[in-house]
């Protein structure tokens, strides 16, 4: 787990380095310009972006409600893991936003980037991407089936792309969000097994 945390921190720092150094920052902006149209009005990408919070919220609450309603002990313990993962993800992304305090692309480059709606505050990492990838990673950890993992990560990737199309984030923000979401999901799995080791050792 220590190695995984080290790799996660190295990834986030590398992405932030890319985001703040001139040549890499220029590449970051060029990729965003290529994806973000002058009028990002597609309802599809608007709905995809919104789905990050809707689907992730359902995926977090539903297992807990099911576990309580059914009395299924396994479902209860697994729902704790999902909730811990979401909590860690929110704390991590908010902490990184404050630490790096990166300006939104639409604020910094108003003549080059065209947000679908006003977006201010910190840009790195993308909260939508972080939550979406956290959910995708949790589904993969919980079920370990390719036919769940592939659609889950494709959905998370489409959420990340929507943030670029809508002009809300840089590519490095989305990658940082993906790393944060996946990292906190695996950290939650480790913590859950530590907190409830008496249960898991009988699996």
Tab-separated table of C-alpha atoms in Angstrom:
chain	number	residue	atom	x	y	z
A	1	UNK	CA	0.000	0.000	0.000
A	2	UNK	CA	2.921	2.325	0.735
A	3	UNK	CA	4.260	1.807	-2.794
A	4	UNK	CA	0.837	2.502	-4.299
A	5	UNK	CA	0.567	5.756	-2.324
A	6	UNK	CA	4.068	6.752	-3.437
A	7	UNK	CA	3.226	6.113	-7.096
A	8	UNK	CA	-0.001	8.092	-6.734
A	9	UNK	CA	1.793	11.118	-5.247
A	10	UNK	CA	4.461	10.938	-7.946
A	11	UNK	CA	1.754	10.851	-10.629
A	12	UNK	CA	-0.077	13.869	-9.229
A	13	UNK	CA	3.140	15.852	-8.863
A	14	UNK	CA	4.208	14.949	-12.406
A	15	UNK	CA	0.854	16.117	-13.772
A	16	UNK	CA	1.059	19.371	-11.844
A	17	UNK	CA	4.620	19.885	-13.100
A	18	UNK	CA	3.322	19.408	-16.629
A	19	UNK	CA	0.531	21.863	-15.944
A	20	UNK	CA	2.790	24.653	-14.692
A	21	UNK	CA	5.922	24.436	-16.875
A	22	UNK	CA	5.744	26.573	-20.020
A	23	UNK	CA	6.274	24.018	-22.856
A	24	UNK	CA	4.047	21.393	-21.243
A	25	UNK	CA	1.462	24.010	-20.313
A	26	UNK	CA	1.346	25.074	-23.932
A	27	UNK	CA	0.646	21.456	-24.962
A	28	UNK	CA	-2.032	21.230	-22.276
A	29	UNK	CA	-3.726	24.318	-23.702
A	30	UNK	CA	-3.400	23.201	-27.334
A	31	UNK	CA	-5.100	19.889	-26.598
A	32	UNK	CA	-7.896	21.713	-24.800
A	33	UNK	CA	-8.337	24.139	-27.719
A	34	UNK	CA	-8.604	21.212	-30.147
A	35	UNK	CA	-11.445	19.662	-28.123
A	36	UNK	CA	-13.314	22.711	-26.815
A	37	UNK	CA	-15.432	24.345	-29.570
A	38	UNK	CA	-16.340	28.016	-29.571
A	39	UNK	CA	-19.935	27.068	-28.761
A	40	UNK	CA	-19.950	23.910	-26.579
A	41	UNK	CA	-23.720	23.410	-26.653
A	42	UNK	CA	-23.984	19.624	-27.048
A	43	UNK	CA	-26.613	18.266	-24.659
A	44	UNK	CA	-24.938	14.861	-24.829
A	45	UNK	CA	-21.725	16.115	-23.239
A	46	UNK	CA	-23.676	18.249	-20.767
A	47	UNK	CA	-25.596	15.173	-19.606
A	48	UNK	CA	-22.428	13.070	-19.550
A	49	UNK	CA	-20.744	15.630	-17.315
A	50	UNK	CA	-23.735	15.748	-14.955
A	51	UNK	CA	-23.865	11.945	-14.800
A	52	UNK	CA	-20.608	11.954	-12.802
A	53	UNK	CA	-22.422	13.092	-9.677
A	54	UNK	CA	-25.752	11.379	-10.383
A	55	UNK	CA	-24.383	7.911	-11.142
A	56	UNK	CA	-21.658	8.100	-8.493
A	57	UNK	CA	-24.216	9.165	-5.885
A	58	UNK	CA	-26.488	6.247	-6.738
A	59	UNK	CA	-23.537	3.818	-6.791
A	60	UNK	CA	-22.536	5.035	-3.316
A	61	UNK	CA	-25.931	5.090	-1.595
A	62	UNK	CA	-27.653	2.095	-3.238
A	63	UNK	CA	-25.344	-0.644	-1.820
A	64	UNK	CA	-25.700	0.803	1.684
A	65	UNK	CA	-29.503	0.956	1.469
A	66	UNK	CA	-29.641	-2.553	0.017
A	67	UNK	CA	-27.363	-3.909	2.744
A	68	UNK	CA	-29.534	-2.427	5.513
A	69	UNK	CA	-32.843	-3.416	3.921
A	70	UNK	CA	-31.826	-6.979	3.126
A	71	UNK	CA	-29.698	-7.674	6.185
A	72	UNK	CA	-26.990	-8.909	3.821
A	73	UNK	CA	-23.805	-8.649	5.894
A	74	UNK	CA	-21.530	-8.887	2.858
A	75	UNK	CA	-23.360	-6.053	1.109
A	76	UNK	CA	-23.129	-3.923	4.261
A	77	UNK	CA	-19.372	-4.276	4.597
A	78	UNK	CA	-18.830	-3.650	0.901
A	79	UNK	CA	-21.017	-0.553	1.039
A	80	UNK	CA	-18.726	0.851	3.747
A	81	UNK	CA	-15.837	0.516	1.320
A	82	UNK	CA	-17.728	2.464	-1.336
A	83	UNK	CA	-18.616	5.255	1.103
A	84	UNK	CA	-15.077	5.450	2.470
A	85	UNK	CA	-13.752	5.672	-1.092
A	86	UNK	CA	-16.072	8.548	-1.954
A	87	UNK	CA	-15.230	10.380	1.261
A	88	UNK	CA	-11.482	10.003	0.712
A	89	UNK	CA	-11.846	11.132	-2.891
A	90	UNK	CA	-13.698	14.321	-1.970
A	91	UNK	CA	-11.156	15.146	0.749
A	92	UNK	CA	-8.205	14.453	-1.583
A	93	UNK	CA	-9.494	16.460	-4.534
A	94	UNK	CA	-10.447	19.439	-2.380
A	95	UNK	CA	-7.067	19.357	-0.651
A	96	UNK	CA	-5.256	19.283	-4.000
A	97	UNK	CA	-7.354	22.158	-5.338
A	98	UNK	CA	-6.349	24.332	-2.385
A	99	UNK	CA	-2.703	23.201	-2.500
A	100	UNK	CA	-2.161	23.864	-6.222
A	101	UNK	CA	-4.711	26.697	-6.637
A	102	UNK	CA	-4.710	26.496	-10.436
A	103	UNK	CA	-6.827	29.014	-12.318
A	104	UNK	CA	-9.589	27.707	-14.576
A	105	UNK	CA	-8.705	27.749	-18.287
A	106	UNK	CA	-11.682	29.950	-19.186
A	107	UNK	CA	-10.552	32.572	-16.665
A	108	UNK	CA	-6.911	32.494	-17.707
A	109	UNK	CA	-7.472	32.320	-21.472
A	110	UNK	CA	-10.865	33.962	-22.123
A	111	UNK	CA	-10.046	34.470	-25.826
A	112	UNK	CA	-8.962	30.852	-26.384
A	113	UNK	CA	-11.157	28.697	-24.143
A	114	UNK	CA	-14.947	28.901	-24.211
A	115	UNK	CA	-16.711	27.377	-21.167
A	116	UNK	CA	-20.306	26.261	-21.665
A	117	UNK	CA	-21.161	28.246	-18.526
A	118	UNK	CA	-19.161	30.400	-16.090
A	119	UNK	CA	-16.725	28.263	-14.073
A	120	UNK	CA	-14.424	29.774	-11.478
A	121	UNK	CA	-12.380	28.514	-8.563
A	122	UNK	CA	-9.558	25.985	-8.649
A	123	UNK	CA	-9.026	23.814	-11.696
A	124	UNK	CA	-6.642	21.020	-10.616
A	125	UNK	CA	-7.773	18.278	-10.305
A	126	UNK	CA	-11.136	17.857	-12.043
A	127	UNK	CA	-13.714	16.910	-9.442
A	128	UNK	CA	-16.049	15.351	-12.023
A	129	UNK	CA	-13.269	13.146	-13.404
A	130	UNK	CA	-12.103	12.232	-9.909
A	131	UNK	CA	-15.533	11.083	-8.762
A	132	UNK	CA	-16.230	9.223	-12.026
A	133	UNK	CA	-12.930	7.312	-11.946
A	134	UNK	CA	-13.365	6.626	-8.236
A	135	UNK	CA	-16.709	4.984	-9.009
A	136	UNK	CA	-15.288	3.034	-11.956
A	137	UNK	CA	-12.391	1.770	-9.846
A	138	UNK	CA	-14.736	0.803	-7.000
A	139	UNK	CA	-16.975	-1.186	-9.342
A	140	UNK	CA	-13.915	-2.951	-10.724
A	141	UNK	CA	-12.561	-3.749	-7.243
A	142	UNK	CA	-15.927	-4.958	-5.987
A	143	UNK	CA	-16.995	-7.140	-8.902
A	144	UNK	CA	-13.756	-8.011	-10.734
A	145	UNK	CA	-15.571	-8.626	-14.043
A	146	UNK	CA	-14.312	-7.248	-17.349
A	147	UNK	CA	-17.860	-6.601	-18.552
A	148	UNK	CA	-18.313	-4.252	-15.581
A	149	UNK	CA	-14.829	-2.711	-15.608
A	150	UNK	CA	-14.752	-1.839	-19.327
A	151	UNK	CA	-18.093	0.060	-19.463
A	152	UNK	CA	-17.320	1.721	-16.118
A	153	UNK	CA	-13.974	3.077	-17.295
A	154	UNK	CA	-15.381	4.043	-20.690
A	155	UNK	CA	-18.054	6.043	-18.893
A	156	UNK	CA	-15.475	7.667	-16.602
A	157	UNK	CA	-13.320	8.511	-19.621
A	158	UNK	CA	-16.292	10.109	-21.355
A	159	UNK	CA	-16.932	12.232	-18.256
A	160	UNK	CA	-13.316	13.390	-18.416
A	161	UNK	CA	-13.662	14.225	-22.120
A	162	UNK	CA	-16.875	16.162	-21.422
A	163	UNK	CA	-14.980	18.457	-19.049
A	164	UNK	CA	-12.611	19.341	-21.897
A	165	UNK	CA	-15.392	19.768	-24.449
A	166	UNK	CA	-17.250	22.073	-22.047
A	167	UNK	CA	-14.091	24.142	-21.469
A	168	UNK	CA	-14.049	23.579	-17.723
A	169	UNK	CA	-10.637	21.905	-17.306
A	170	UNK	CA	-7.241	21.261	-18.866
A	171	UNK	CA	-6.278	17.703	-19.896
A	172	UNK	CA	-3.854	17.533	-16.964
A	173	UNK	CA	-6.738	18.410	-14.602
A	174	UNK	CA	-8.689	15.430	-15.924
A	175	UNK	CA	-5.690	13.100	-15.645
A	176	UNK	CA	-5.052	14.362	-12.116
A	177	UNK	CA	-8.701	13.711	-11.278
A	178	UNK	CA	-8.489	10.187	-12.708
A	179	UNK	CA	-5.373	9.449	-10.658
A	180	UNK	CA	-7.002	10.826	-7.507
A	181	UNK	CA	-10.212	8.847	-8.011
A	182	UNK	CA	-8.484	5.541	-8.717
A	183	UNK	CA	-5.919	6.067	-5.955
A	184	UNK	CA	-8.526	6.775	-3.276
A	185	UNK	CA	-10.628	3.777	-4.388
A	186	UNK	CA	-7.704	1.406	-3.837
A	187	UNK	CA	-6.798	3.146	-0.585
A	188	UNK	CA	-10.377	2.602	0.591
A	189	UNK	CA	-10.199	-1.111	-0.254
A	190	UNK	CA	-7.056	-1.414	1.859
A	191	UNK	CA	-8.568	0.560	4.759
A	192	UNK	CA	-11.798	-1.425	4.650
A	193	UNK	CA	-9.914	-4.701	4.980
A	194	UNK	CA	-7.934	-3.262	7.898
A	195	UNK	CA	-11.006	-1.897	9.692
A	196	UNK	CA	-13.047	-5.075	9.207
A	197	UNK	CA	-10.230	-7.643	9.081
A	198	UNK	CA	-12.097	-10.024	11.387
A	199	UNK	CA	-14.812	-10.287	8.748
A	200	UNK	CA	-12.623	-10.458	5.669
A	201	UNK	CA	-10.294	-13.131	7.021
A	202	UNK	CA	-13.240	-15.556	6.930
A	203	UNK	CA	-14.039	-14.845	3.267
